[in-house]
Coordinates of N, CA and C in Angstrom, one line a residue:
X1 N 108.6 -109.8 -133.8 CA 108.3 -110.9 -132.8 C 108.2 -110.5 -131.6
X2 N 108.3 -109.1 -131.1 CA 107.7 -108.9 -129.8 C 106.2 -108.7 -129.8
X3 N 105.5 -108.2 -131.0 CA 104.2 -108.3 -131.1 C 103.4 -109.5 -130.9
X4 N 103.9 -110.5 -131.4 CA 103.4 -112.0 -131.4 C 103.5 -112.3 -129.9
X5 N 104.5 -112.1 -129.3 CA 104.6 -112.5 -127.8 C 103.8 -111.6 -126.8
X6 N 103.6 -110.5 -127.4 CA 102.6 -109.6 -126.5 C 101.1 -109.9 -126.4
X7 N 100.7 -110.3 -127.8 CA 99.5 -110.8 -128.0 C 99.3 -112.2 -127.4
X8 N 100.2 -113.2 -127.4 CA 100.2 -114.4 -126.7 C 100.1 -114.2 -125.2
X9 N 101.0 -113.3 -124.7 CA 100.7 -113.1 -123.1 C 99.5 -112.3 -123.0
X10 N 98.9 -111.6 -123.6 CA 97.6 -110.9 -123.5 C 96.4 -111.7 -123.4
X11 N 96.5 -112.6 -124.3 CA 95.3 -113.7 -124.4 C 95.4 -115.2 -123.8
X12 N 96.4 -115.1 -123.1 CA 96.8 -116.4 -122.6 C 95.5 -117.0 -121.5
X13 N 95.3 -115.8 -120.6 CA 94.1 -116.2 -119.6 C 92.8 -116.1 -120.0
X14 N 92.6 -115.8 -121.2 CA 91.1 -115.7 -121.8 C 90.6 -116.8 -122.3
X15 N 89.2 -117.0 -122.3 CA 88.6 -118.2 -123.0 C 88.9 -118.1 -124.5
X16 N 88.7 -119.2 -125.0 CA 89.0 -119.2 -126.7 C 88.2 -118.1 -127.5
X17 N 86.8 -117.7 -127.4 CA 86.0 -117.0 -127.7 C 86.3 -115.7 -127.5
X18 N 87.0 -115.2 -126.5 CA 87.3 -114.0 -126.4 C 88.8 -113.3 -126.7
X19 N 89.7 -114.7 -127.2 CA 91.1 -114.2 -127.8 C 90.8 -113.5 -128.7
X20 N 90.0 -113.5 -129.8 CA 90.2 -112.7 -131.1 C 90.1 -111.2 -130.8
X21 N 88.9 -111.2 -130.0 CA 88.5 -109.4 -129.5 C 89.7 -109.1 -128.9
X22 N 90.2 -109.5 -127.8 CA 91.4 -109.1 -127.3 C 92.4 -108.7 -127.9
X23 N 92.7 -109.7 -128.8 CA 94.0 -109.3 -129.8 C 93.8 -108.2 -130.8
X24 N 92.4 -108.1 -131.2 CA 92.1 -106.9 -132.2 C 92.2 -105.7 -131.4
X25 N 91.7 -105.7 -130.1 CA 91.8 -104.3 -129.4 C 92.9 -104.0 -128.8
X26 N 93.8 -104.9 -128.5 CA 95.3 -104.7 -128.4 C 96.1 -103.8 -129.6
X27 N 95.6 -104.5 -130.7 CA 96.3 -103.8 -132.1 C 95.6 -102.5 -132.5
X28 N 94.4 -102.1 -132.2 CA 93.7 -100.9 -132.4 C 94.5 -99.6 -132.4
X29 N 95.3 -99.3 -131.3 CA 96.3 -98.1 -131.0 C 97.1 -98.2 -132.4
X30 N 97.8 -99.1 -132.9 CA 98.5 -99.2 -133.9 C 98.0 -99.0 -135.3
X31 N 97.0 -99.5 -135.7 CA 96.2 -98.9 -136.7 C 95.9 -97.8 -136.8
X32 N 95.3 -97.2 -135.4 CA 94.7 -95.6 -135.4 C 95.9 -94.8 -135.7
X33 N 97.2 -95.3 -134.9 CA 98.3 -94.3 -135.2 C 98.8 -94.3 -136.5
X34 N 98.6 -95.4 -137.3 CA 99.0 -95.3 -138.6 C 98.5 -94.3 -139.4
X35 N 97.0 -93.9 -139.2 CA 96.3 -92.9 -140.0 C 96.3 -91.8 -139.0
X36 N 96.3 -91.6 -137.8 CA 96.2 -90.5 -137.1 C 97.5 -89.7 -137.1
X37 N 98.6 -90.0 -137.5 CA 99.8 -89.0 -137.6 C 100.0 -88.6 -138.9
X38 N 99.9 -89.5 -139.9 CA 100.2 -89.0 -141.5 C 98.9 -88.1 -141.8
X39 N 97.5 -88.1 -141.2 CA 96.6 -87.4 -141.6 C 96.9 -85.9 -141.2
X40 N 96.8 -85.5 -140.1 CA 97.2 -84.0 -139.8 C 98.4 -83.6 -140.2
X41 N 99.4 -84.6 -140.2 CA 100.8 -83.9 -141.1 C 100.6 -83.3 -142.7
X42 N 99.9 -84.5 -143.2 CA 99.6 -84.1 -144.7 C 98.4 -82.8 -144.6
X43 N 97.7 -82.4 -143.8 CA 97.0 -81.2 -143.6 C 97.6 -80.2 -143.3
X44 N 98.7 -80.3 -142.3 CA 99.6 -79.2 -141.9 C 100.4 -78.9 -143.2
X45 N 101.1 -80.0 -143.8 CA 101.6 -79.8 -144.8 C 101.1 -78.7 -146.1
X46 N 99.7 -79.5 -146.3 CA 99.1 -78.8 -147.6 C 98.6 -77.0 -147.0
X47 N 98.2 -77.0 -146.1 CA 97.9 -75.6 -145.5 C 99.2 -74.8 -145.5
X48 N 100.1 -75.2 -144.7 CA 101.5 -74.5 -144.8 C 101.9 -73.9 -146.2
X49 N 101.9 -75.1 -147.3 CA 102.4 -74.6 -148.4 C 101.4 -73.6 -149.0
X50 N 100.1 -73.9 -148.8 CA 98.9 -72.8 -149.5 C 99.3 -71.3 -149.0
X51 N 99.5 -71.2 -147.7 CA 99.7 -70.1 -146.8 C 101.3 -69.4 -147.4
X52 N 102.1 -70.3 -147.7 CA 103.5 -69.8 -147.8 C 104.0 -68.8 -148.8
X53 N 103.0 -68.6 -149.8 CA 103.3 -67.3 -150.8 C 102.6 -66.1 -150.3
X54 N 101.7 -66.1 -149.3 CA 101.2 -64.9 -148.7 C 101.7 -64.5 -147.5
X55 N 102.3 -65.3 -146.7 CA 102.7 -64.6 -145.3 C 104.0 -65.3 -144.9
X56 N 104.8 -65.4 -143.8 CA 106.0 -65.6 -143.6 C 106.0 -67.3 -143.1
X57 N 107.2 -67.7 -143.2 CA 107.2 -69.3 -142.9 C 106.6 -69.5 -142.0
X58 N 106.7 -68.8 -140.7 CA 106.4 -69.1 -139.2 C 105.0 -69.0 -139.3
X59 N 104.5 -68.0 -139.7 CA 102.9 -68.0 -139.8 C 102.3 -68.9 -140.8
X60 N 102.9 -69.2 -141.7 CA 102.4 -70.3 -142.7 C 102.4 -71.5 -141.5
X61 N 103.4 -72.1 -141.3 CA 103.5 -73.2 -140.3 C 102.5 -72.9 -139.2
X62 N 102.2 -71.7 -138.8 CA 101.3 -71.8 -137.7 C 99.7 -72.2 -138.1
X63 N 99.6 -71.3 -139.4 CA 98.2 -71.8 -140.0 C 98.0 -73.3 -140.3
X64 N 99.3 -73.9 -140.4 CA 99.1 -75.3 -140.7 C 98.9 -76.1 -139.8
X65 N 99.3 -75.5 -138.7 CA 99.1 -76.3 -137.4 C 97.7 -76.2 -136.9
X66 N 97.3 -75.0 -137.1 CA 96.1 -74.5 -136.8 C 95.2 -75.2 -137.2
X67 N 95.0 -75.5 -138.8 CA 94.0 -76.4 -139.6 C 94.1 -77.6 -139.2
X68 N 95.2 -78.3 -139.1 CA 95.6 -79.9 -138.3 C 95.1 -80.1 -137.3
X69 N 95.2 -79.2 -136.4 CA 94.4 -79.4 -134.7 C 92.9 -79.2 -135.0
X70 N 92.3 -78.3 -135.8 CA 91.0 -78.1 -135.9 C 90.3 -79.1 -136.4
X71 N 91.0 -79.9 -137.5 CA 90.3 -80.7 -138.3 C 90.6 -82.1 -137.1
X72 N 91.4 -82.2 -136.4 CA 91.6 -83.7 -135.3 C 90.6 -83.4 -134.3
X73 N 90.3 -82.0 -133.9 CA 89.3 -81.8 -133.0 C 87.9 -81.9 -133.6
X74 N 87.6 -81.8 -135.0 CA 86.1 -81.9 -135.6 C 86.3 -83.7 -135.5
X75 N 86.9 -84.1 -135.9 CA 87.0 -85.7 -136.3 C 86.5 -86.3 -134.7
X76 N 87.3 -85.6 -133.6 CA 86.9 -86.4 -132.4 C 85.8 -86.4 -132.1
X77 N 85.1 -84.7 -132.2 CA 83.7 -84.7 -131.7 C 82.7 -85.5 -132.7
X78 N 83.1 -85.7 -133.9 CA 82.5 -86.6 -134.5 C 82.2 -88.0 -134.2
X79 N 83.3 -88.4 -133.9 CA 83.8 -89.7 -133.3 C 82.8 -89.9 -132.0
X80 N 82.8 -88.9 -131.0 CA 82.0 -88.9 -129.9 C 80.4 -89.1 -130.3
X81 N 80.2 -88.4 -131.2 CA 78.5 -88.3 -131.5 C 78.1 -89.5 -132.3
X82 N 79.1 -90.1 -132.8 CA 79.1 -91.4 -133.6 C 78.8 -92.5 -132.5
X83 N 79.5 -92.6 -131.5 CA 79.9 -93.3 -130.3 C 78.6 -93.3 -129.5
X84 N 78.0 -91.7 -129.3 CA 77.0 -91.8 -128.4 C 75.8 -92.2 -129.0
X85 N 75.8 -92.0 -130.3 CA 74.2 -92.5 -131.1 C 74.4 -94.0 -131.1
X86 N 75.4 -94.7 -131.3 CA 75.7 -96.2 -131.7 C 75.6 -97.0 -130.5
X87 N 75.9 -96.6 -129.2 CA 75.8 -97.5 -127.9 C 74.4 -97.6 -127.6
X88 N 74.3 -98.7 -127.1 CA 73.2 -99.2 -126.4 C 73.0 -99.1 -125.1
X89 N 72.0 -98.2 -124.4 CA 71.9 -98.2 -123.2 C 71.5 -99.4 -122.7
X90 N 72.0 -100.2 -121.5 CA 71.6 -101.1 -120.7 C 70.4 -101.4 -120.4
X91 N 69.8 -102.5 -120.7 CA 68.4 -102.6 -120.1 C 68.3 -102.7 -118.5
X92 N 67.2 -102.1 -118.1 CA 67.3 -102.4 -116.7 C 67.0 -103.9 -116.3
X93 N 67.5 -104.5 -115.6 CA 67.2 -105.8 -115.0 C 66.0 -106.1 -114.6
X94 N 65.6 -107.2 -114.8 CA 64.4 -107.5 -114.8 C 64.0 -107.6 -113.2
X95 N 62.8 -107.3 -112.7 CA 62.4 -107.5 -111.3 C 62.0 -108.7 -111.0
X96 N 62.6 -109.3 -109.9 CA 61.8 -110.6 -109.5 C 60.3 -110.9 -109.2
X97 N 59.9 -111.9 -109.6 CA 58.5 -112.2 -109.6 C 58.3 -112.2 -108.2
X98 N 57.2 -111.5 -107.7 CA 56.4 -111.4 -106.3 C 56.4 -113.0 -105.9
X99 N 56.7 -113.4 -104.4 CA 56.5 -114.7 -104.1 C 55.3 -114.8 -103.4
X100 N 54.4 -116.2 -103.9 CA 53.3 -116.3 -103.8 C 52.7 -116.9 -102.7

């Protein structure tokens, strides 16, 4: 119920054609968090389990944390490269015509 009230308050001052975009942008962190937390946790768990038979539990956990953090960093750099590639540069404003 709080989400509905939040979206209503967020979009109340916007034009109708802008409300959908504002509502979607406000929900993006929730959707990213739904993937961004379990993904690295799965990597940490898998890498720790793989290292568990060859090292101590502390070092296995540290190896899992290293793998998860490295993967998250690579994803962030990849997202940055995609954003820089896909963002269009603003076209320069046209110069006013000379007065005749």
